[in-house]
PDB file of C-alpha atoms in Angstrom:
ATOM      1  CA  UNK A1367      72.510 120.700 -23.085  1.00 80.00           C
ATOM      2  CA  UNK A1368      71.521 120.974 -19.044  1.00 88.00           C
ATOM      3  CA  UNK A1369      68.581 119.977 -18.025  1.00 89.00           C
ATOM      4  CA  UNK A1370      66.438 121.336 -15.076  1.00 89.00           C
ATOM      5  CA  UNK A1371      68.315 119.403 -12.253  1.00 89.00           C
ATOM      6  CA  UNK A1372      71.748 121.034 -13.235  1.00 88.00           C
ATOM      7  CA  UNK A1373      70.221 123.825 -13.862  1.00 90.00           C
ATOM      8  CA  UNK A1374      68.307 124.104 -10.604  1.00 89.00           C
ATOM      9  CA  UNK A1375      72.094 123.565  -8.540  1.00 90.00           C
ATOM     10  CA  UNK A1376      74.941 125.349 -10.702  1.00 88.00           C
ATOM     11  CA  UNK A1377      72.440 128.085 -12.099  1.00 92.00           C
ATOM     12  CA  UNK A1378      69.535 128.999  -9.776  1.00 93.00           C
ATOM     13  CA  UNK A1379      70.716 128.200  -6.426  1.00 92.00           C
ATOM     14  CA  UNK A1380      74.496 128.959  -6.818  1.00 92.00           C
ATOM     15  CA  UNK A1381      73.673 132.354  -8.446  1.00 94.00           C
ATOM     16  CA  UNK A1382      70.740 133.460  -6.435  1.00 95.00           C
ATOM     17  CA  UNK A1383      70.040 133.624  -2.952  1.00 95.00           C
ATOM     18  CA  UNK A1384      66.230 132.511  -1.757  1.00 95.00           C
ATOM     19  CA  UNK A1385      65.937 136.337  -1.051  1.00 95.00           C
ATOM     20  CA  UNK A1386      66.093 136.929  -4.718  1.00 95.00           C
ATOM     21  CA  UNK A1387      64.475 134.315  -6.098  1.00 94.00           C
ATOM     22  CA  UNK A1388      61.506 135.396  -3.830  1.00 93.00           C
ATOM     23  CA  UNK A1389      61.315 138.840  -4.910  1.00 94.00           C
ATOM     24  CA  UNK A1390      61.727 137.835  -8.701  1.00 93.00           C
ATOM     25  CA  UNK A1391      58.716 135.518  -8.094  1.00 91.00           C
ATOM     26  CA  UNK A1392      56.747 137.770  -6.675  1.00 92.00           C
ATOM     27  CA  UNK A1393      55.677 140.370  -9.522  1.00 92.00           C
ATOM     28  CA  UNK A1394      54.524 142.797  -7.547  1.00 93.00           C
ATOM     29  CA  UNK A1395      57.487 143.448  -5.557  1.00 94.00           C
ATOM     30  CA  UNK A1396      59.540 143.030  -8.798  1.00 95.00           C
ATOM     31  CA  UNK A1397      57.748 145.770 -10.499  1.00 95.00           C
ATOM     32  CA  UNK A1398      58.032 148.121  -7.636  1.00 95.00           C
ATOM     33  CA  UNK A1399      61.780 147.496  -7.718  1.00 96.00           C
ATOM     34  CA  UNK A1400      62.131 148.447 -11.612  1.00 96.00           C
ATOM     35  CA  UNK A1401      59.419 151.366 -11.486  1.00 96.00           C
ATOM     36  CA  UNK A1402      62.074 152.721  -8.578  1.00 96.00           C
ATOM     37  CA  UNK A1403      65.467 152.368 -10.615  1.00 96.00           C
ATOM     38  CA  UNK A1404      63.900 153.617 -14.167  1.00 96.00           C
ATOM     39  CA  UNK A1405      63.545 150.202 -15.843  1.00 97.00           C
ATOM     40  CA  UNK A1406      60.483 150.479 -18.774  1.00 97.00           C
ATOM     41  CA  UNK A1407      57.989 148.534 -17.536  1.00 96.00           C
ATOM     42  CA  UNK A1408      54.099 149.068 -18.019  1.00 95.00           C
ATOM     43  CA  UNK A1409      52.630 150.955 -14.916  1.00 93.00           C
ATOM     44  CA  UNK A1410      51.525 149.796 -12.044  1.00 93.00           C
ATOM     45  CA  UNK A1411      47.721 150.420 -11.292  1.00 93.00           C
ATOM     46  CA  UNK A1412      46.955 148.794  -8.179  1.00 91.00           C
ATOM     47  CA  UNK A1413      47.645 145.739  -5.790  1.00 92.00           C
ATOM     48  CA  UNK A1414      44.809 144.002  -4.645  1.00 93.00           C
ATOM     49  CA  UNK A1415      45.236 141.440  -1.455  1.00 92.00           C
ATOM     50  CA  UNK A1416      41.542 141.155  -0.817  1.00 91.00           C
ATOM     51  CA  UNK A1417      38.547 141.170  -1.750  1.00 87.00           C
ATOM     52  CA  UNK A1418      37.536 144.373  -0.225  1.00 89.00           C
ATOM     53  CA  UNK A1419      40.399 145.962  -2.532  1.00 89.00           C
ATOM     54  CA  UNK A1420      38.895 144.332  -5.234  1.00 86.00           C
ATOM     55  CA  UNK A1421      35.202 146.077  -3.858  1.00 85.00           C
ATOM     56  CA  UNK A1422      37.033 149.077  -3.901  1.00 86.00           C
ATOM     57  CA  UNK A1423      39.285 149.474  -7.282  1.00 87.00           C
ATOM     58  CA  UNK A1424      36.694 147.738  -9.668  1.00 86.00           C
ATOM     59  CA  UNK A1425      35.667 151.086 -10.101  1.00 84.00           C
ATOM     60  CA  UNK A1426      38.095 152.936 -10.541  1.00 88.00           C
ATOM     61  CA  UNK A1427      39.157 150.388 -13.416  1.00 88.00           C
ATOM     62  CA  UNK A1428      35.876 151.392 -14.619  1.00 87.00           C
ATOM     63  CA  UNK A1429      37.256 154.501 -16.171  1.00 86.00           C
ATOM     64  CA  UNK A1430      40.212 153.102 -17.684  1.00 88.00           C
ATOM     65  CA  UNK A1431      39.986 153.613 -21.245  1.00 83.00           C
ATOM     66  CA  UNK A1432      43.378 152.431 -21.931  1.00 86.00           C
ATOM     67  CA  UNK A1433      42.734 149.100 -21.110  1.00 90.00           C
ATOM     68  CA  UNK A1434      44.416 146.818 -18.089  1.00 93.00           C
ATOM     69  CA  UNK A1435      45.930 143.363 -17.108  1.00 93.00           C
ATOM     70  CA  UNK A1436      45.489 141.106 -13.906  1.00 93.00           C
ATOM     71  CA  UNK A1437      47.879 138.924 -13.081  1.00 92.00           C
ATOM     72  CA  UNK A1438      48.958 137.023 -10.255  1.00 93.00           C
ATOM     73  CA  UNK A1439      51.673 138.072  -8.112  1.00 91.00           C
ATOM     74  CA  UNK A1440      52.994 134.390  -8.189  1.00 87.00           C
ATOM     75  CA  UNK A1441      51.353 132.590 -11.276  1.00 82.00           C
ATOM     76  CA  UNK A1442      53.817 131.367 -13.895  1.00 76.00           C
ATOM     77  CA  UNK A1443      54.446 130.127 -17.287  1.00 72.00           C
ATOM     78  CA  UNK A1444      51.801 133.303 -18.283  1.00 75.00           C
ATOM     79  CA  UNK A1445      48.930 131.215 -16.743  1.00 81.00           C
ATOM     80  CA  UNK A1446      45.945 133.416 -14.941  1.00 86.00           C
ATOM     81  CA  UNK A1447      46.762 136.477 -16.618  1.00 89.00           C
ATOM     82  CA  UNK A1448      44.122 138.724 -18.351  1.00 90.00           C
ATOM     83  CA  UNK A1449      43.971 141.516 -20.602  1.00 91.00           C
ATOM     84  CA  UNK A1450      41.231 143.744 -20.845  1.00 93.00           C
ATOM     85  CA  UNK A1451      40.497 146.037 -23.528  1.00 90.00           C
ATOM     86  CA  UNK A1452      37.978 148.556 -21.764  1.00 88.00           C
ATOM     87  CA  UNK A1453      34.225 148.561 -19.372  1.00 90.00           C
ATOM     88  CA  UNK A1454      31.388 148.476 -20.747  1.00 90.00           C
ATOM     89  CA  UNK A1455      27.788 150.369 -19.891  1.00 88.00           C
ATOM     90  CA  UNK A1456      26.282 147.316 -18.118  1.00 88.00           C
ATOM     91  CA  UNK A1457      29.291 147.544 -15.923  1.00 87.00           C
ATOM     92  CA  UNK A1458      31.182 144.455 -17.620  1.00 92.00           C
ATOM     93  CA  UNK A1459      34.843 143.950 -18.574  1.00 93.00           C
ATOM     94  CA  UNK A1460      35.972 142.950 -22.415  1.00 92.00           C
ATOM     95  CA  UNK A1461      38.614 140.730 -22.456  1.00 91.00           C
ATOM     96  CA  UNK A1462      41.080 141.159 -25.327  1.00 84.00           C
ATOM     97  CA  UNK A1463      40.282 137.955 -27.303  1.00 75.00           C
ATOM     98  CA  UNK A1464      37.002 136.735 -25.812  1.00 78.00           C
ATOM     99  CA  UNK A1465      33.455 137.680 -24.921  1.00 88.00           C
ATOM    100  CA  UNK A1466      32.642 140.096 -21.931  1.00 93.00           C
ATOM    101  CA  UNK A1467      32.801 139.241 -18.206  1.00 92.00           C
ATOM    102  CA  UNK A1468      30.229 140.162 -16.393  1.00 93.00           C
ATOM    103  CA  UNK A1469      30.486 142.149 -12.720  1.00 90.00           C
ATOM    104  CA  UNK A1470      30.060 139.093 -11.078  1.00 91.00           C
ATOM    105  CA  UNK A1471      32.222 136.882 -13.233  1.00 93.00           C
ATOM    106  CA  UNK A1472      35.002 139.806 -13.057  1.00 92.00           C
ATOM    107  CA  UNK A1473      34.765 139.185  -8.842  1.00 90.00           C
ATOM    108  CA  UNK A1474      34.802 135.344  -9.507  1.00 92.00           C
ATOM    109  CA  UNK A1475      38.109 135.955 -11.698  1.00 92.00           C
ATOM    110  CA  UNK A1476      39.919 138.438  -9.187  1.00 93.00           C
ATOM    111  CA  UNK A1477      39.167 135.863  -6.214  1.00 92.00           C
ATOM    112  CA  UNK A1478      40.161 132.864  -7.842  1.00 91.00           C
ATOM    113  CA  UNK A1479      43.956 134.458  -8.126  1.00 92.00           C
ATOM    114  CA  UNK A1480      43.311 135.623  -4.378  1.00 92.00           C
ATOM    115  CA  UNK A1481      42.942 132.303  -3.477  1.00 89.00           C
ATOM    116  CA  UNK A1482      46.257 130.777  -5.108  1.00 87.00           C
ATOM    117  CA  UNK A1483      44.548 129.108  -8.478  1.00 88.00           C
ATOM    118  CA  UNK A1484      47.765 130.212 -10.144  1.00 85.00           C
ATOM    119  CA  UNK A1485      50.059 130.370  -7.555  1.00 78.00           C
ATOM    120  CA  UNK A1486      51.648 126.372  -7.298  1.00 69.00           C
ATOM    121  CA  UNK A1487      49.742 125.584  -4.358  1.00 60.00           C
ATOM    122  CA  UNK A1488      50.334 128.426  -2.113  1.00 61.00           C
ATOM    123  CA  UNK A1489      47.336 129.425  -0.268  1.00 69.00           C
ATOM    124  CA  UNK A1490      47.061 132.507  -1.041  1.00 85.00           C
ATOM    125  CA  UNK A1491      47.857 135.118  -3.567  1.00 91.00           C
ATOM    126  CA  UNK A1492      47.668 138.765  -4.333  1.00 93.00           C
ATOM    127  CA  UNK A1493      46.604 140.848  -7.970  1.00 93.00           C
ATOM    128  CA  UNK A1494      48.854 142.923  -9.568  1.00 93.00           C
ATOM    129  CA  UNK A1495      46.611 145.754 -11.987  1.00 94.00           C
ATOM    130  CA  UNK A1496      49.214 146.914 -14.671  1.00 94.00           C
ATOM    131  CA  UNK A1497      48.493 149.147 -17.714  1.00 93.00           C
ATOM    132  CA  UNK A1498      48.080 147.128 -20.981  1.00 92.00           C
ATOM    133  CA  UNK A1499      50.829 147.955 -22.911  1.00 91.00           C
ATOM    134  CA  UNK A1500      49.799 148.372 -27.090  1.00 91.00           C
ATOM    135  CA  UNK A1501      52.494 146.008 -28.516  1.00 91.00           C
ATOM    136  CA  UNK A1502      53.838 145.753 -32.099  1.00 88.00           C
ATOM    137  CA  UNK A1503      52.807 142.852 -33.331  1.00 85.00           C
ATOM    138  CA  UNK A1504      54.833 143.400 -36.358  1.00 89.00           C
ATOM    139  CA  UNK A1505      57.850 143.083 -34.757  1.00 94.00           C
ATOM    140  CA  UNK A1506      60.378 140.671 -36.614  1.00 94.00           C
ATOM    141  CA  UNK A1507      57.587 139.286 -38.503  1.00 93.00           C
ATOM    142  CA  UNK A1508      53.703 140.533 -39.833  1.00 91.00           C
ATOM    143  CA  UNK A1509      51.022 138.264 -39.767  1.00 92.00           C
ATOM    144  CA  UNK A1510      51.224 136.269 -37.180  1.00 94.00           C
ATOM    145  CA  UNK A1511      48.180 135.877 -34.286  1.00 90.00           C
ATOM    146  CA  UNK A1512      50.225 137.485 -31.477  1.00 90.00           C
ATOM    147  CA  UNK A1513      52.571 139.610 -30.691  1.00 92.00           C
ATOM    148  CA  UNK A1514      56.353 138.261 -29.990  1.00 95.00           C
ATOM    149  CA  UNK A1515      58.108 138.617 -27.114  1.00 96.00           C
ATOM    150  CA  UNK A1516      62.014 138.299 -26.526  1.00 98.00           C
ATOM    151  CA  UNK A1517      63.544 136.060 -23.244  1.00 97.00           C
ATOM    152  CA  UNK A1518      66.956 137.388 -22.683  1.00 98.00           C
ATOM    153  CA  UNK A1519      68.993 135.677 -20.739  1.00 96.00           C
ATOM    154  CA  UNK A1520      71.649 137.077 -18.015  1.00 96.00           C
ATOM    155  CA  UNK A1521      74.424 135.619 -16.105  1.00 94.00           C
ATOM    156  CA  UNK A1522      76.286 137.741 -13.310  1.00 92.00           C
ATOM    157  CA  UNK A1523      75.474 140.631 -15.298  1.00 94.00           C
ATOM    158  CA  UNK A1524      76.035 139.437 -19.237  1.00 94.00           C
ATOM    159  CA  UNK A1525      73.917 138.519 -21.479  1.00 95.00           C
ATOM    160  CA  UNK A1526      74.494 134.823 -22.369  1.00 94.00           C
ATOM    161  CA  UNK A1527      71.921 134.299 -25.206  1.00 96.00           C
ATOM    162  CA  UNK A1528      68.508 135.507 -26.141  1.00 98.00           C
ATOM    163  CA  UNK A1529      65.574 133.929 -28.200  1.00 98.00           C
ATOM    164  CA  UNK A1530      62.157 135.791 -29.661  1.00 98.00           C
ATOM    165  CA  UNK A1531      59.342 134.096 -29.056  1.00 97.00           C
ATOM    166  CA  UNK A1532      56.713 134.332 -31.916  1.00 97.00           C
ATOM    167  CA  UNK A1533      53.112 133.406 -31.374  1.00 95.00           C
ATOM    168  CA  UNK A1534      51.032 131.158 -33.108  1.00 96.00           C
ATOM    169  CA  UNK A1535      47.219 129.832 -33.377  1.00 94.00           C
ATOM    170  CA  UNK A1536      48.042 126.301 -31.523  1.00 93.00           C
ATOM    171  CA  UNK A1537      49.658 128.790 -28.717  1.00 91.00           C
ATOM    172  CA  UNK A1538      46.379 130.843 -29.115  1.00 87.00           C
ATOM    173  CA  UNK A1539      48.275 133.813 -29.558  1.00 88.00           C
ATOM    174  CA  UNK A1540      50.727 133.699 -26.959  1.00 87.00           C
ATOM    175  CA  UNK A1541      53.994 133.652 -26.727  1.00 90.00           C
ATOM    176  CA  UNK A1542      54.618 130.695 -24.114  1.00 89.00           C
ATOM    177  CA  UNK A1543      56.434 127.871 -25.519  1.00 93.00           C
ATOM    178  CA  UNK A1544      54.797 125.117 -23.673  1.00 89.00           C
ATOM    179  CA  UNK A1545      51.456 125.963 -25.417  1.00 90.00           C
ATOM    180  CA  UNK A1546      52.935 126.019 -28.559  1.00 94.00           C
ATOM    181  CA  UNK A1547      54.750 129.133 -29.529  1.00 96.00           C
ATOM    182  CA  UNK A1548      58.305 128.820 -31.795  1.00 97.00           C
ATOM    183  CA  UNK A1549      61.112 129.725 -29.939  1.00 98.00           C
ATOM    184  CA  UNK A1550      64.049 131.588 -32.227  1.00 98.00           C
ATOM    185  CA  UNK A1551      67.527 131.574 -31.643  1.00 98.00           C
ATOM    186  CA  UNK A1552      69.277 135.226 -31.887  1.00 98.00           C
ATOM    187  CA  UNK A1553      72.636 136.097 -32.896  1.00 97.00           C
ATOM    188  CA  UNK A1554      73.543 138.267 -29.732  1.00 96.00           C
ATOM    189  CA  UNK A1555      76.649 140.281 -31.896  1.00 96.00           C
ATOM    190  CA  UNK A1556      73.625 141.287 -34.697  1.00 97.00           C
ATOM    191  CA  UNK A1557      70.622 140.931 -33.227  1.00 97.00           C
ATOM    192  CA  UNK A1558      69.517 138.631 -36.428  1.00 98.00           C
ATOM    193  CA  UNK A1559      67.230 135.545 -35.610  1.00 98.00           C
ATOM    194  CA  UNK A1560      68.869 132.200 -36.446  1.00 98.00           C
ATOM    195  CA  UNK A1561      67.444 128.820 -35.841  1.00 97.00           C
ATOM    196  CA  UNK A1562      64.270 128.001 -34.842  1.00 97.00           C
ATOM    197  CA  UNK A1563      61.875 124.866 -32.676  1.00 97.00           C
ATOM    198  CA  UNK A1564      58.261 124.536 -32.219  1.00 97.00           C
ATOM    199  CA  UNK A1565      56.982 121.628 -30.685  1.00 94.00           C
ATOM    200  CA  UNK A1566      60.418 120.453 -29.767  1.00 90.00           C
ATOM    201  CA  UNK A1567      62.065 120.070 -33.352  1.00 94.00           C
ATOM    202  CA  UNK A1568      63.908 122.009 -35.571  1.00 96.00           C
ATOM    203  CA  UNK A1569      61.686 124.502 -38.247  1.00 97.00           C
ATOM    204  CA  UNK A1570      62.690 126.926 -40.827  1.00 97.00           C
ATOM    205  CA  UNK A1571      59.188 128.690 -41.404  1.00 97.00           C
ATOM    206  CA  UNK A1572      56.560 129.361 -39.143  1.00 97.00           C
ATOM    207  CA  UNK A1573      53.770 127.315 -39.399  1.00 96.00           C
ATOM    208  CA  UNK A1574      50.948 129.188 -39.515  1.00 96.00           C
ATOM    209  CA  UNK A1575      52.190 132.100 -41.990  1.00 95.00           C
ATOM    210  CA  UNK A1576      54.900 130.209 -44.022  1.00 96.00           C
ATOM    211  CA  UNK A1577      57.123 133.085 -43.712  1.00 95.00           C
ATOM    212  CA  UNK A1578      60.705 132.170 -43.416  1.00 97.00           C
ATOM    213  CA  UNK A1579      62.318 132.522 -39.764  1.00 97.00           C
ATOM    214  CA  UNK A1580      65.969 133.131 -40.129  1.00 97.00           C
ATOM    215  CA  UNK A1581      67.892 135.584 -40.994  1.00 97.00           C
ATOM    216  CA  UNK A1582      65.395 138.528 -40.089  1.00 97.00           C
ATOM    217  CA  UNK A1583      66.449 141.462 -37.819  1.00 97.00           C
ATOM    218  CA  UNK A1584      65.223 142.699 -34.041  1.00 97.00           C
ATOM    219  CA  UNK A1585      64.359 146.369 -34.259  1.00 95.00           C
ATOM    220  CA  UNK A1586      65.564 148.050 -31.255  1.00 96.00           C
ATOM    221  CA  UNK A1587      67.545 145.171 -30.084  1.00 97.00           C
ATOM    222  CA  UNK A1588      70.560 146.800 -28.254  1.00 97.00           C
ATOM    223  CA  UNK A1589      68.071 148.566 -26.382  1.00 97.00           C
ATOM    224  CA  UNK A1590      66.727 145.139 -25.590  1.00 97.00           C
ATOM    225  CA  UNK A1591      69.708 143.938 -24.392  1.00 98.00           C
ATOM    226  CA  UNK A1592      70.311 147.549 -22.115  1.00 97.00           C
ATOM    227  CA  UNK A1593      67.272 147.085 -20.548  1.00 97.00           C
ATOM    228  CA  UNK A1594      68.169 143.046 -19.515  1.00 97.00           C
ATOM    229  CA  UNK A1595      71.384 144.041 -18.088  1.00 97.00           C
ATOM    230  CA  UNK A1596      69.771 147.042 -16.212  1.00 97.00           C
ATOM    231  CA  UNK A1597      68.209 144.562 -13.894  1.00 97.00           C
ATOM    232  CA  UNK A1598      70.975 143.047 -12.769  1.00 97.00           C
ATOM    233  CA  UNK A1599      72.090 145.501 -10.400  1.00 96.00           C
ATOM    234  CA  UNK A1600      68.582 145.990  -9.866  1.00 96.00           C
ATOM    235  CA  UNK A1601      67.306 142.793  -8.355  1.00 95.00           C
ATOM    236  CA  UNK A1602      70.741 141.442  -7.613  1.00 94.00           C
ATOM    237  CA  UNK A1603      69.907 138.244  -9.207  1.00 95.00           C
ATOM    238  CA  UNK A1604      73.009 136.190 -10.903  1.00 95.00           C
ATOM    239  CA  UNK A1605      70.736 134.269 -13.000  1.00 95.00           C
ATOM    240  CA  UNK A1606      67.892 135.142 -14.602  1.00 97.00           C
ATOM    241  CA  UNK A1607      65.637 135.358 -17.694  1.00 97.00           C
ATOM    242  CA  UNK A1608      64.212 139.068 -18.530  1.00 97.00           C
ATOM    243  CA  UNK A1609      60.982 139.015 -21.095  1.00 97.00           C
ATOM    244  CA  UNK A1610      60.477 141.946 -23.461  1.00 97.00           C
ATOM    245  CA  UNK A1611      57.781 143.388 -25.934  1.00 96.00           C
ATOM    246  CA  UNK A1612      58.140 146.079 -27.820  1.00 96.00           C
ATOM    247  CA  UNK A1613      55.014 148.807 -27.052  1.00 94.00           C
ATOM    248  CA  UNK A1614      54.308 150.873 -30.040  1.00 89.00           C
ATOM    249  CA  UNK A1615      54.875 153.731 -28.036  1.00 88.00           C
ATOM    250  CA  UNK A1616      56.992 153.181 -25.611  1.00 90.00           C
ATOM    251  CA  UNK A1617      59.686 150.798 -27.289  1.00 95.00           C
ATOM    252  CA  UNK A1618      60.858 147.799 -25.437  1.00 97.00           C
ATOM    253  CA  UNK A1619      59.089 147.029 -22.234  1.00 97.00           C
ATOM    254  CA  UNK A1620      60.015 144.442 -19.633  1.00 97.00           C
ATOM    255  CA  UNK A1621      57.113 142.202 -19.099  1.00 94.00           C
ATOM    256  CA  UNK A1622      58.692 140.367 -16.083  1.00 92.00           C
ATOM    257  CA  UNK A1623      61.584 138.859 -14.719  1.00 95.00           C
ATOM    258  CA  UNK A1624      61.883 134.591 -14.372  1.00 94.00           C
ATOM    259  CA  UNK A1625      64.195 133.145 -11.579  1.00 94.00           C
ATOM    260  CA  UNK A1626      63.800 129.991 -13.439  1.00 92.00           C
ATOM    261  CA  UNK A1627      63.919 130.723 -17.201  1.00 93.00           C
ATOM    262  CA  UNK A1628      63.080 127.391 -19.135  1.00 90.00           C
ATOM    263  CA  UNK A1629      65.497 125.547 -20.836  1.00 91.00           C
ATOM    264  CA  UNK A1630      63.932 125.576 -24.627  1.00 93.00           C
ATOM    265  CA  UNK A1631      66.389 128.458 -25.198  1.00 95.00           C
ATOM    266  CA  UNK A1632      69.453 125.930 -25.815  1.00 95.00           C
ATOM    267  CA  UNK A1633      67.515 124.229 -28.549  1.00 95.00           C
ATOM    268  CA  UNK A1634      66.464 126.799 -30.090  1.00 96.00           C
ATOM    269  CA  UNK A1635      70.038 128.883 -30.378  1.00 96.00           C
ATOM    270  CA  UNK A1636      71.568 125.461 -30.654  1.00 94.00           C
ATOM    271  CA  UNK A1637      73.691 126.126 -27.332  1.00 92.00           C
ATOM    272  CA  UNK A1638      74.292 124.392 -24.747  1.00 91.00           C
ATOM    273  CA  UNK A1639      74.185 126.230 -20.753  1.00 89.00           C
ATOM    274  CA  UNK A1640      76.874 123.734 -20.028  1.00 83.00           C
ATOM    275  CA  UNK A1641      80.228 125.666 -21.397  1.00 78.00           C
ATOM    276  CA  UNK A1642      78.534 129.257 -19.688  1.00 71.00           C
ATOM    277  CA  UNK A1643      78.452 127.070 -16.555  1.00 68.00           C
ATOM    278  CA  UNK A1644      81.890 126.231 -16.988  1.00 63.00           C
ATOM    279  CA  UNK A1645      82.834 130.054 -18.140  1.00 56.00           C
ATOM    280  CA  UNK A1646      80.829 131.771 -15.140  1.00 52.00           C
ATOM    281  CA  UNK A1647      82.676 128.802 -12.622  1.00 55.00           C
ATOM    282  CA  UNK A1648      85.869 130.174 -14.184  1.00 47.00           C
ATOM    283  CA  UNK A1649      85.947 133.695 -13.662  1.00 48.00           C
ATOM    284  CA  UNK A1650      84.260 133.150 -10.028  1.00 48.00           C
ATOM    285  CA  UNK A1651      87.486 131.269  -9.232  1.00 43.00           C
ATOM    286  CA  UNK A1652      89.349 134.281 -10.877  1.00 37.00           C
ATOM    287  CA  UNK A1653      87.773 136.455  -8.878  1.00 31.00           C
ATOM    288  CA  UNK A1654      88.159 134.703  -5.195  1.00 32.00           C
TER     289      UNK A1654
END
């Protein structure tokens, strides 16, 4: 298994320059770059890098009746991002899972990310406005209080190993790990799902729906795996993680690319990074 120090030197730094790992942070920039080379990926709406853009596109999201997500153009681990569901008459926003935000709460929420809240400390930030993408959230496996997401993860170009990433109520319906989602190892030659972790040890079921993890097929999953590689040449990154949902009308969608992909993906394929270290340090050799 490597941990985030070995990871940090023979995967992030050897296989991506600064340059890179800058634009991949930034998800603005990021987006622009896959909107340009055809990579599915939900629309961008607007940037906003003050609060007069704010002033200005608040109401124009006013007539979206589609629905729209804010996130930070630097935030991580899925932290300050929100999904709304459509504007009401008083002029309010409602969220997708919570009451409604008032006009001057919605301000208060766009300036907080302007102001690096979400951003590790930088000082300032910008707001990406993306279309909210209708995701299946029976994909893999009904019943649970999210939708799933897949973290594929690419090495000079190949696809190393993937895991889904299935919701639950401790995560509050997200797919992030940390907070409590089960990770899901996948067998890359079948696209089946294998083992499984959730709060760092080993499950066969998940716990909130008792359904049985393994064994259970990715619809769509070569296309999954087309669309990681596809941003490779695209962002020129050597190392990366690509997230995934699949949109109910659109098919698989990438939700953003990570510079820094956690590490929870060993444990839950049961795979070290260690022998692709050795493998990708072996053909670079070759190669020179």
């Amino acid at each position: 298994i490597v941990g985030l120090n070995r990871r940090n030197r023979e995967l992030v730094m050897k296989f991506n320059t600064p340059a890179q790992i800058g634009l991949a942070n930034d998800k603005i920039r990021s987006k622009r770059v896959m909107i340009e080379k055809g990579i599915s990926t939900p629309e961008l709406y607007a940037e906003l890098h003050s609060a007069a853009d704010a002033n200005r596109f608040t109401k124009i999201l006013r007539t979206i009746d589609d629905g729209f997500v804010l996130k930070p153009a630097r935030g991580a681990q899925g932290r300050g991002v929100h999904i709304f569901t459509h504007a009401l008459e008083d002029g309010s926003f409602l969220p997708i899972s919570d009451s409604p935000v008032s006009p001057k709460d919605f301000n208060f929420l766009i300036a907080s990310i302007l102001t690096g809240e979400y951003s590790g400390g930088r000082m300032l930030d910008s707001v990406l406005v993306e279309r909210r993408i209708h995701p299946d959230h029976d994909w893999v496996m009904s019943g649970i209080s999210g939708p799933p997401d897949l973290r594929v993860l690419v090495i000079q170009g190949s696809v190393v190993m993937a895991m889904l990433r299935l919701p639950t109520i401790q995560s509050g319906g997200k797919s992030n790990i940390h907070r409590g989602a089960v990770g899901v190892g996948v067998d890359l030659n079948t696209g089946m799902t294998t083992h499984a972790i959730w709060r760092q040890r080993a499950i066969t079921h998940h716990p909130d729906t008792g359904n049985k993890i393994s064994g259970r097929p990715i619809e769509e999953f070569e296309e999954c795996i087309r669309l990681a590689k596809a941003c490779y040449p695209a962002l020129g990154l050597g190392y990366f993680g690509v997230d995934i949902m699949l949109d109910a009308h659109q098919g698989p969608t990438v939700l953003e690319i990570n510079a820094r992909p956690g590490l929870a993906i060993q444990s839950a394929n049961r795979r070290g990074l260690r022998e692709l270290i050795s493998v990708s340090n072996t053909s670079q050799e070759c190669l020179s």
